[in-house]
Tab-separated table of C-alpha atoms (C1' of nucleotides) in Angstrom:
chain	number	residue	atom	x	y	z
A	1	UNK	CA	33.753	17.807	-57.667
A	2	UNK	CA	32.095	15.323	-54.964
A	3	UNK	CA	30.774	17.750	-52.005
A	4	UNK	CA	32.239	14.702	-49.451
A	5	UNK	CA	35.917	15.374	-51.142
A	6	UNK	CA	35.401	19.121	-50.623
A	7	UNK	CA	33.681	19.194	-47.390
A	8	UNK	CA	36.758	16.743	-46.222
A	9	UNK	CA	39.290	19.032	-47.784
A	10	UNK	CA	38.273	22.265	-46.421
A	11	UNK	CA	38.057	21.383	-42.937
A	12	UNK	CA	41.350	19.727	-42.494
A	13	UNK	CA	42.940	22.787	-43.856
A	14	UNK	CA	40.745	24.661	-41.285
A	15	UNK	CA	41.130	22.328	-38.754
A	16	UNK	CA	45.118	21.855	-38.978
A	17	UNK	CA	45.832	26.113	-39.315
A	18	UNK	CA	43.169	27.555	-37.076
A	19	UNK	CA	42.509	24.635	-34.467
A	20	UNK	CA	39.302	22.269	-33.997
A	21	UNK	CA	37.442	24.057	-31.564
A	22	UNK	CA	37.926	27.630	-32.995
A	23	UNK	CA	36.858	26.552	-36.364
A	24	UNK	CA	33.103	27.180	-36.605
A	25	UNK	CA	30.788	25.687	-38.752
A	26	UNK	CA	30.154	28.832	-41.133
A	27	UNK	CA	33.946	29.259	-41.837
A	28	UNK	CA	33.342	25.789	-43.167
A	29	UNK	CA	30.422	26.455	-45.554
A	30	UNK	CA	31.825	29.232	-46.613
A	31	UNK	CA	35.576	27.151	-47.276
A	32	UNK	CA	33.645	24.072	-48.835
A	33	UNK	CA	31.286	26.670	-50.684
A	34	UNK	CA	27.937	24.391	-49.647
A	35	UNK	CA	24.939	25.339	-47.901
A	36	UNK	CA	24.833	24.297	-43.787
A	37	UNK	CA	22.052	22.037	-44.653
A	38	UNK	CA	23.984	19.921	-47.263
A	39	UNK	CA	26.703	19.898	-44.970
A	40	UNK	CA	24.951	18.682	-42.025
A	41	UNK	CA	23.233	16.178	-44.715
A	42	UNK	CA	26.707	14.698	-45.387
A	43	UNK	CA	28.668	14.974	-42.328
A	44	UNK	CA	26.175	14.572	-39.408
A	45	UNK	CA	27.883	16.484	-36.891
A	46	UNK	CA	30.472	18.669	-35.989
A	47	UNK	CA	32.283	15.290	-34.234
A	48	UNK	CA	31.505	13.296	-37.205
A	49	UNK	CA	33.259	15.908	-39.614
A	50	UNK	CA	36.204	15.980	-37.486
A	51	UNK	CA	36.210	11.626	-37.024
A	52	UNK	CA	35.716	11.718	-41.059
A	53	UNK	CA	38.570	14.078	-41.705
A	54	UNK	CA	41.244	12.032	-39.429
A	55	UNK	CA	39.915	8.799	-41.164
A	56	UNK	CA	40.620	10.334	-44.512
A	57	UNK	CA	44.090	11.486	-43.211
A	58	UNK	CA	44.869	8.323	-42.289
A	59	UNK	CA	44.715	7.039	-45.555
A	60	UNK	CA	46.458	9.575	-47.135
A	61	UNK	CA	49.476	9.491	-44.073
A	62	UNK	CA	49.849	5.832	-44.260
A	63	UNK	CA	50.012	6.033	-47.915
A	64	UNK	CA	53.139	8.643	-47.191
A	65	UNK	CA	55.193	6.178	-45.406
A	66	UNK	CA	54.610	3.586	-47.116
A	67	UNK	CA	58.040	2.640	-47.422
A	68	UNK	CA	60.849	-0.146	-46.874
A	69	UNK	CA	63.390	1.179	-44.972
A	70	UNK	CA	64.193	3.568	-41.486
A	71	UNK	CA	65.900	5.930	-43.625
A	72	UNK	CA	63.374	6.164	-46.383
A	73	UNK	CA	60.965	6.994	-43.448
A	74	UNK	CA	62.070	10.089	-42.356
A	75	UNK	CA	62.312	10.754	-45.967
A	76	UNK	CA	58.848	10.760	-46.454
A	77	UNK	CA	58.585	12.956	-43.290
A	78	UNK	CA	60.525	15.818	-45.066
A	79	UNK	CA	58.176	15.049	-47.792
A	80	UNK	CA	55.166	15.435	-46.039
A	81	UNK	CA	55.870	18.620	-43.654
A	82	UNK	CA	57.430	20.290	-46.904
A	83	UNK	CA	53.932	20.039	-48.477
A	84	UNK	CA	51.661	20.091	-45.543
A	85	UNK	CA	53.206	22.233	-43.279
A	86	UNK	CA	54.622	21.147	-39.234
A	87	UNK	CA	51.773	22.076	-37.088
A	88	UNK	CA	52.039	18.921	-34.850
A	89	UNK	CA	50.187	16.016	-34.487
A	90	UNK	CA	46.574	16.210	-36.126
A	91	UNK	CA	45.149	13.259	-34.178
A	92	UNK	CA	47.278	13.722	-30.835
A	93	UNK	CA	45.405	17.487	-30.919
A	94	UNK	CA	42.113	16.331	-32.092
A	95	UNK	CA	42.065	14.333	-28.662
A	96	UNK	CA	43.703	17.152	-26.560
A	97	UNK	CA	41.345	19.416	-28.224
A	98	UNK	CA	38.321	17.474	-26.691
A	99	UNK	CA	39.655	15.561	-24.002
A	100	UNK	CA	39.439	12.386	-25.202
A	101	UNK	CA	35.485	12.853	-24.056
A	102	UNK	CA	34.074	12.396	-27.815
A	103	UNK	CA	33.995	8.623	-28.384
A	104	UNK	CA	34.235	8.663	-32.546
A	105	UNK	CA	37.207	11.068	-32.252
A	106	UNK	CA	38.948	9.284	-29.347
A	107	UNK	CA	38.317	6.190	-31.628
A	108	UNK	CA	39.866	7.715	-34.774
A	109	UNK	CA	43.177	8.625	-32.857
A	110	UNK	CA	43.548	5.028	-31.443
A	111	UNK	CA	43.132	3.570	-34.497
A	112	UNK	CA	45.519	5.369	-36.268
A	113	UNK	CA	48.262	5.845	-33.888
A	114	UNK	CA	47.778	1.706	-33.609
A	115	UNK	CA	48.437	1.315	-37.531
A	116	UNK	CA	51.522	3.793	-37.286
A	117	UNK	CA	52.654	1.461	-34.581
A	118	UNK	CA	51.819	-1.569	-36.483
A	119	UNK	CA	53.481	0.333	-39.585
A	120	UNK	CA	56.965	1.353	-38.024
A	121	UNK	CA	57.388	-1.672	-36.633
A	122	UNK	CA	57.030	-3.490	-40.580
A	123	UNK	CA	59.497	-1.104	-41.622
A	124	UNK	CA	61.923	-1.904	-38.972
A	125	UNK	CA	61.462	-5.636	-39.934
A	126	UNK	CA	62.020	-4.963	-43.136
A	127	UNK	CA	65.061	-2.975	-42.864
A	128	UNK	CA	67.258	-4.782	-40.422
A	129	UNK	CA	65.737	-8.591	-41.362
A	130	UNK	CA	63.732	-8.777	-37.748
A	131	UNK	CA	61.135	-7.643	-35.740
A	132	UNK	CA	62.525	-5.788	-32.993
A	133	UNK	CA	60.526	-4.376	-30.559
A	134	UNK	CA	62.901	-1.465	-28.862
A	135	UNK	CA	64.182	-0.082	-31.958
A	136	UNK	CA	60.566	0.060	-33.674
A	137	UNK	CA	59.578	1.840	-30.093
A	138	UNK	CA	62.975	4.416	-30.668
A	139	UNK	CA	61.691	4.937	-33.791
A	140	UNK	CA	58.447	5.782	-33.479
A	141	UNK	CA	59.788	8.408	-30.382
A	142	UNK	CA	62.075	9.775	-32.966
A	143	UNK	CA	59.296	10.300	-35.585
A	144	UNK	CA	56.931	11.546	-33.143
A	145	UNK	CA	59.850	13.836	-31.928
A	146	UNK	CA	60.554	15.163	-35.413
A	147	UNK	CA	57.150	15.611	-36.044
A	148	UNK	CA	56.260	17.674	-32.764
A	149	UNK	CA	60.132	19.957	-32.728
A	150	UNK	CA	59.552	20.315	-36.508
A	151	UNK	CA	56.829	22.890	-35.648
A	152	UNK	CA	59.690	25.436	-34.431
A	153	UNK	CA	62.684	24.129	-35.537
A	154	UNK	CA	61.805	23.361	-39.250
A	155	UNK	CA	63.960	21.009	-41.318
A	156	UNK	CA	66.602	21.083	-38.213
A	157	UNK	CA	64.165	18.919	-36.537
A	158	UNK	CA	63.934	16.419	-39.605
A	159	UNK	CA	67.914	16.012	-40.308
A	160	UNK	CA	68.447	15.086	-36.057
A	161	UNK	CA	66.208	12.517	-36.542
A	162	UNK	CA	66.987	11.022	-39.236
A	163	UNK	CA	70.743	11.096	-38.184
A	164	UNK	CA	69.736	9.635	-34.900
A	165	UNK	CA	67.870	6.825	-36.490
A	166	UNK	CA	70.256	6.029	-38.791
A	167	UNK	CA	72.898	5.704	-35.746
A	168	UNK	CA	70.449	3.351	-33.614
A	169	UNK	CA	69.735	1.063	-36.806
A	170	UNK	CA	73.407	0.628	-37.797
A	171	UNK	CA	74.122	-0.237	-34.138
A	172	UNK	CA	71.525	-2.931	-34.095
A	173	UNK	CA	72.465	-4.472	-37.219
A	174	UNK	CA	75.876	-4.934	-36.140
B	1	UNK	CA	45.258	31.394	-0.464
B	2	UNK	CA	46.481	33.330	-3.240
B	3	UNK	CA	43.966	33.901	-5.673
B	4	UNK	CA	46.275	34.566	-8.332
B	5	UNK	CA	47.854	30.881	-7.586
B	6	UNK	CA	44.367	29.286	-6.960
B	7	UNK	CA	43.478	30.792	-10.251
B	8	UNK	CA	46.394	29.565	-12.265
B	9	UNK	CA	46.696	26.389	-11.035
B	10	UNK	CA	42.995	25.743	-11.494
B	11	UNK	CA	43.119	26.746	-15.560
B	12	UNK	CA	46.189	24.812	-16.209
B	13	UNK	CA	44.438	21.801	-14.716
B	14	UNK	CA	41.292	22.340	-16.791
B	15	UNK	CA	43.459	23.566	-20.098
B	16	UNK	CA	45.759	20.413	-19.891
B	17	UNK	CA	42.241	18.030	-18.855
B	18	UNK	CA	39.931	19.516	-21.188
B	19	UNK	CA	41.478	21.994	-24.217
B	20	UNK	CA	41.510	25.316	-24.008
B	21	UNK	CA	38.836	26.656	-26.123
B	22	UNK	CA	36.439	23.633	-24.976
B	23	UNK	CA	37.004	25.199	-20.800
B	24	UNK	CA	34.616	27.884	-20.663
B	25	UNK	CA	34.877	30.561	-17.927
B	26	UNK	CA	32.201	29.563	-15.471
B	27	UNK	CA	34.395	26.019	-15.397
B	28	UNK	CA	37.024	28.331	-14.535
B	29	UNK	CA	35.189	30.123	-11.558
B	30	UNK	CA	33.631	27.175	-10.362
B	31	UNK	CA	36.989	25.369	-10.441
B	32	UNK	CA	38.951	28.321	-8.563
B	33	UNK	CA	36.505	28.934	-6.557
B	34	UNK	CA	35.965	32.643	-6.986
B	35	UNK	CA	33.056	35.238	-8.532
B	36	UNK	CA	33.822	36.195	-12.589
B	37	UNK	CA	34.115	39.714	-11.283
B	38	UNK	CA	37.416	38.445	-9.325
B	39	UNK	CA	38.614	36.170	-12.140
B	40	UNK	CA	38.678	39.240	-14.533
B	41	UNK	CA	40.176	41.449	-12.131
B	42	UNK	CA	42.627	39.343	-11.874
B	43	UNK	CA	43.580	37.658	-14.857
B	44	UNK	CA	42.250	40.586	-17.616
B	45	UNK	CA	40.987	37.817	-20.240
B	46	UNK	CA	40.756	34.542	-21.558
B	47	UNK	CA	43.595	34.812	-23.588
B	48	UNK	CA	45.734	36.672	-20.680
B	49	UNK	CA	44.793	33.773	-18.473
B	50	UNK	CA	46.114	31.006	-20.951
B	51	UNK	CA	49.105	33.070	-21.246
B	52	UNK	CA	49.557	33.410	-17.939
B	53	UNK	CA	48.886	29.425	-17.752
B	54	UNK	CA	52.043	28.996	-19.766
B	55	UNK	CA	54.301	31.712	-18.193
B	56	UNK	CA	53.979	29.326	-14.567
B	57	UNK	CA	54.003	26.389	-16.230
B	58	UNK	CA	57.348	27.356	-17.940
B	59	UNK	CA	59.359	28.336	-14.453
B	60	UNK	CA	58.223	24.777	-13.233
B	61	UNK	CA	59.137	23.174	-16.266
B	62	UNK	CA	62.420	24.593	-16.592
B	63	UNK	CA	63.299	23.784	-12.579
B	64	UNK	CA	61.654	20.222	-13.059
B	65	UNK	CA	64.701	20.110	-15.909
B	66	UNK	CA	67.726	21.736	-14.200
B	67	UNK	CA	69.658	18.601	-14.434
B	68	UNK	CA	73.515	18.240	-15.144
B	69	UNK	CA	73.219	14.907	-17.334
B	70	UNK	CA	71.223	13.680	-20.387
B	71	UNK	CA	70.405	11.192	-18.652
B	72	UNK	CA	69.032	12.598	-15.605
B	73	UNK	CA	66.496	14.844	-18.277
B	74	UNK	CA	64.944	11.866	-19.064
B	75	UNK	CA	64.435	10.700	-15.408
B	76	UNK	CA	63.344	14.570	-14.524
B	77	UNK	CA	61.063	13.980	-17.558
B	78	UNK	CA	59.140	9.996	-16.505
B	79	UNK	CA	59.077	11.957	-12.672
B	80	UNK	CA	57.239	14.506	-14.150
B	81	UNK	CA	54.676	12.451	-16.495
B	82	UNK	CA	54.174	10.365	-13.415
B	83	UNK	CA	52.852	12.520	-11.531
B	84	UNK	CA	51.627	15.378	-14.557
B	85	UNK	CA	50.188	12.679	-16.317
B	86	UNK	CA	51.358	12.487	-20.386
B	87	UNK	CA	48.892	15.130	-22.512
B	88	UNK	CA	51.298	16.001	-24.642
B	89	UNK	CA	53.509	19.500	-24.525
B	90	UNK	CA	50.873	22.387	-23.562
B	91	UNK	CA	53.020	25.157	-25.549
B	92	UNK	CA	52.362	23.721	-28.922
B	93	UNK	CA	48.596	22.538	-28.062
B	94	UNK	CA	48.183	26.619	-26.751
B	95	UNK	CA	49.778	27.544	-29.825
B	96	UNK	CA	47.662	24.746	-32.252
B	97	UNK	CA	44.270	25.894	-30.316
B	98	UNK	CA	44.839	29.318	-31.079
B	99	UNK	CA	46.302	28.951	-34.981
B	100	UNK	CA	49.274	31.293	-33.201
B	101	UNK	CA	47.244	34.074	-33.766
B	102	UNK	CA	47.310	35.540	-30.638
B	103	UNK	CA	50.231	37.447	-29.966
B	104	UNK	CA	50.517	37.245	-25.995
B	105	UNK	CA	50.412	33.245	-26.489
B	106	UNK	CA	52.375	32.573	-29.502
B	107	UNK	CA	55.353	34.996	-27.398
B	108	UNK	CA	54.551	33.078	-24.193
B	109	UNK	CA	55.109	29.851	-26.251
B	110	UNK	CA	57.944	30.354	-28.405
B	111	UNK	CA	60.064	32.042	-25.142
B	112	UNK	CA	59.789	28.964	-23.379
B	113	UNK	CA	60.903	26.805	-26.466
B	114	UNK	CA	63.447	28.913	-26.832
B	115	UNK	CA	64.801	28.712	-23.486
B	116	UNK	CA	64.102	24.819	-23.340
B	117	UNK	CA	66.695	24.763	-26.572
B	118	UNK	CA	69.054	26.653	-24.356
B	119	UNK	CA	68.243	23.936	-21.488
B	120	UNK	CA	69.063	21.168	-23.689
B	121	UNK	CA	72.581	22.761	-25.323
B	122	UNK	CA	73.738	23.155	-21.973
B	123	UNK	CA	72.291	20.170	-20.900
B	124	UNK	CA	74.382	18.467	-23.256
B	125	UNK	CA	77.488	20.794	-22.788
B	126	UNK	CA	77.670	19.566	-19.369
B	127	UNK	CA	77.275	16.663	-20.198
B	128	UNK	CA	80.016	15.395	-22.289
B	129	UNK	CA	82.504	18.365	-21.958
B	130	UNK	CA	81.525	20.943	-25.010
B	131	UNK	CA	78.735	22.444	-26.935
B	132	UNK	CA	77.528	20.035	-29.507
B	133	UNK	CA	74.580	21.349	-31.656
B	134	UNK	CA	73.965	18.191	-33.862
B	135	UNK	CA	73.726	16.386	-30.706
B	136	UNK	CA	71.369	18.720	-28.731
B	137	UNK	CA	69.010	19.036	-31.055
B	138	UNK	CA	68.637	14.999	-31.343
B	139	UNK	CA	67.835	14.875	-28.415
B	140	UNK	CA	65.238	17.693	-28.193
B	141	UNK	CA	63.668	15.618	-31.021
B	142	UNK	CA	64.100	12.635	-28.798
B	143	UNK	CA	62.468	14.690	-25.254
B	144	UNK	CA	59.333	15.960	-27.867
B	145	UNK	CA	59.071	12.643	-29.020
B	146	UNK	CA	58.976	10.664	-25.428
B	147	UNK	CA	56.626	13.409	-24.539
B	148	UNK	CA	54.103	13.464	-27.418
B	149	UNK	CA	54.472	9.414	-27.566
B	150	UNK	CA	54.018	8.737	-24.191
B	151	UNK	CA	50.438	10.071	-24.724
B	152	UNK	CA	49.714	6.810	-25.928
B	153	UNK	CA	52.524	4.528	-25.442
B	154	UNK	CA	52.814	5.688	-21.544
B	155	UNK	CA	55.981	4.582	-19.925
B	156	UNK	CA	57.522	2.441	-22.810
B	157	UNK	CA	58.052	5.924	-24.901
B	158	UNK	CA	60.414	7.371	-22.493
B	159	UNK	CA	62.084	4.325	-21.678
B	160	UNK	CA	63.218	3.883	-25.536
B	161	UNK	CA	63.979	8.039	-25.485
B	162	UNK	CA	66.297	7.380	-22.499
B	163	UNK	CA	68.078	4.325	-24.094
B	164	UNK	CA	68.455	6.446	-27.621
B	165	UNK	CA	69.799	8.936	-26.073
B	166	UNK	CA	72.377	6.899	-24.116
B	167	UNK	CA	73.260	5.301	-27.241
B	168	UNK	CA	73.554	8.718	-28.999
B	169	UNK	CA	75.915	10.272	-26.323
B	170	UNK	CA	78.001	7.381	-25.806
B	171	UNK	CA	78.970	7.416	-29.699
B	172	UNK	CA	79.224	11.164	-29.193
B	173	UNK	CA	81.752	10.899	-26.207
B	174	UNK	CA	84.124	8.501	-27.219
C	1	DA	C1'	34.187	55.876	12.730
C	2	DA	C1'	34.688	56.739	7.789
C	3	DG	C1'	36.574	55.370	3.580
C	4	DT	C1'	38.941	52.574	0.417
C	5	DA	C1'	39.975	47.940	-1.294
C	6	DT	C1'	38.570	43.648	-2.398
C	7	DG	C1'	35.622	40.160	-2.496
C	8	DT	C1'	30.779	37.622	-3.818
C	9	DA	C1'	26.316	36.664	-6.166
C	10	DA	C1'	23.723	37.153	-10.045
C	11	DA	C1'	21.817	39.312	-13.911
C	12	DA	C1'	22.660	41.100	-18.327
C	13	DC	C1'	25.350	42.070	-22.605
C	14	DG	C1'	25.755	41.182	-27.617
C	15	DA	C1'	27.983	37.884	-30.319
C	16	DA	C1'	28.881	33.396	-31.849
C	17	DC	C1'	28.051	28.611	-31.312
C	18	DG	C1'	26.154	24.012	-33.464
C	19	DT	C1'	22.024	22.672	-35.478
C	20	DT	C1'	17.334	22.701	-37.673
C	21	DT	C1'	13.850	24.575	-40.418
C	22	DT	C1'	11.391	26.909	-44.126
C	23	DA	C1'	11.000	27.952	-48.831
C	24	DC	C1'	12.572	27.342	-53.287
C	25	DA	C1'	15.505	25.819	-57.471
C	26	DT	C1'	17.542	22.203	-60.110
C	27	DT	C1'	18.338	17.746	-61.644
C	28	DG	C1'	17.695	12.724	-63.091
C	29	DC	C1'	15.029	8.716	-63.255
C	30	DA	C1'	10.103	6.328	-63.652
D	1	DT	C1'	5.194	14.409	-67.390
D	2	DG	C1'	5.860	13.960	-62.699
D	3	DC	C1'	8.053	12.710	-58.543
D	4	DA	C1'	12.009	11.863	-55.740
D	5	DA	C1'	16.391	13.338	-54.642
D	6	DT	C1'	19.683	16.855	-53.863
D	7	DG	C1'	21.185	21.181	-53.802
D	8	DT	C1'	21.006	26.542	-52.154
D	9	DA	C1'	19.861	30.727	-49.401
D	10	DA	C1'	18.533	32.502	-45.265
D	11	DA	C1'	16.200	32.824	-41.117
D	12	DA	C1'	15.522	30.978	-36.736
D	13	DC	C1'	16.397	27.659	-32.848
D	14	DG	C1'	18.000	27.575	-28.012
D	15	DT	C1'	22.514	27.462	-25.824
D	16	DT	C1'	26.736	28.942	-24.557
D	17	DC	C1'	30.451	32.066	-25.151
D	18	DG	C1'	33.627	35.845	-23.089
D	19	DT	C1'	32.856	39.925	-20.700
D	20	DT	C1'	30.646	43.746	-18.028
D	21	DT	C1'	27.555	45.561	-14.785
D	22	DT	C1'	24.708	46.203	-10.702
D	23	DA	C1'	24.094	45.672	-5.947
D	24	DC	C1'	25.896	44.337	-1.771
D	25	DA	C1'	29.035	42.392	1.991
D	26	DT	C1'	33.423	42.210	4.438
D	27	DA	C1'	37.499	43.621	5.758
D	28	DC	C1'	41.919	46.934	6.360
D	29	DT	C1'	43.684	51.546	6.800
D	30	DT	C1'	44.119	56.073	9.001
DNA sequence: AAGTATGTAAAACGAACGTTTTACATTGCA
DNA sequence: TGCAATGTAAAACGTTCGTTTTACATACTT
């Protein structure tokens, strides 16, 4: 399998259960089963590894909610957290976790949390027939929301929002 | 002053600025202003400190929130990201930092959520005349969301938390 | 006036950190 | 056949980590 794959794989899992900072480079050999030197020859840096694994995430989130409609949204949330687990935001704690200080990272977390923006907002067009700026903004508060209470209030967390959203789009399309 | 007090409030700035794990303890003694010897006598260790962190955090928290309306949460909340500033929740990033695997902080964390549920029921309760659960927890969801959005969408996230949530209690109440 | 707390300054502790280096094995292309 | 390229294993780099210790000063308490 292609080191980059399993380097990229390993440390999110690390990163995501055990925290950035308190995941040291050994525990990542050892998880990716390569040598230090081959790791450093393919990710650079610590910083690097972690801008590389919320670049890869991004992909693979975006691909998640790639949907049409509000309701098919927090659908996909379910999805996700049912496979991956609610431990909050991975790029909101990547930039808590170093202050915002490290310039690829800070970078990273921008970007995405622009395309999310960008995203919601297409989905809200999509389902109601027009942009509209306050309910994309809801929305995105009630993801973000879901996302964050999910970590200790499980699938309670989920069905709120989803009811909520559901309430806030019907109102607008009326 | 109070060295406890000096203490505390120095670590929660530095926490909440800079991560946990990445604030060493000479930041910490510099910061306070007092000898390592003092900050250990004191405090006991890192992990007591962060706990510690929380434990104040929570009884400020909880009388920033002791509100009678849902409406006035989410003014108690933009008063307190005004002048807090918005770094998202610092239970969940203690609790993320540390993969909850260190028992003083995961207890200090999921005590205040717990109690912050309670909050919000009653919150509610008062609110619009009896306990509603579906209702509370949307907007929980909605307070984590405006919080964790409002990391990067600043004021606009609470604004569209506040207008949900008016929306949502409205319906609820007639 | 003596003794007990309580503080500081600063060195030292071993362990762990991120990173680089040395030495060697394996592979694939000229 | 030989030379890059690419990998491993393991030691070593200097730094920083959380924590403890040593030595000393400044107060209250009785």
């Amino acid at each position: 399998m292609d080191i980059t794959i399993k380097l990229i794989t390993a440390a999110e899992q690390l990163f995501d259960g055990h925290g950035y900072m308190a995941t040291g480079m050994d525990r990542l050999t050892e998880a990716a089963g390569i040598s230090s030197r081959t790791l450093y020859k393919h990710a650079g840096s610590k910083s690097a590894l972690m801008a590389a694994v919320l670049t890869e995430r991004d992909r693979r989130f975006m691909r998640q909610i790639d949907v049409l409609s509000v309701d098919a949204l927090f659908a996909a949330l379910e999805d996700w957290i049912r496979i991956e687990g609610a431990r909050g935001c991975l790029f909101l704690r990547a930039r808590a976790e170093t202050g915002g200080e490290t310039p690829e990272i800070a970078e990273a977390v921008s970007a995405h949390k622009s395309a999310f923006r960008d995203r919601i907002s297409d989905i809200v067009a999509a389902d109601i027939g027009d942009a509209d700026p306050d309910l994309s903004e809801q929305i995105l508060v009630l993801f973000e929301g879901a996302t964050h209470a999910a970590v200790y209030r499980d699938g309670a967390a989920i069905e709120a929002a989803r009811a909520a959203a559901s309430v806030l789009v019907e109102k607008t399309r009326s």
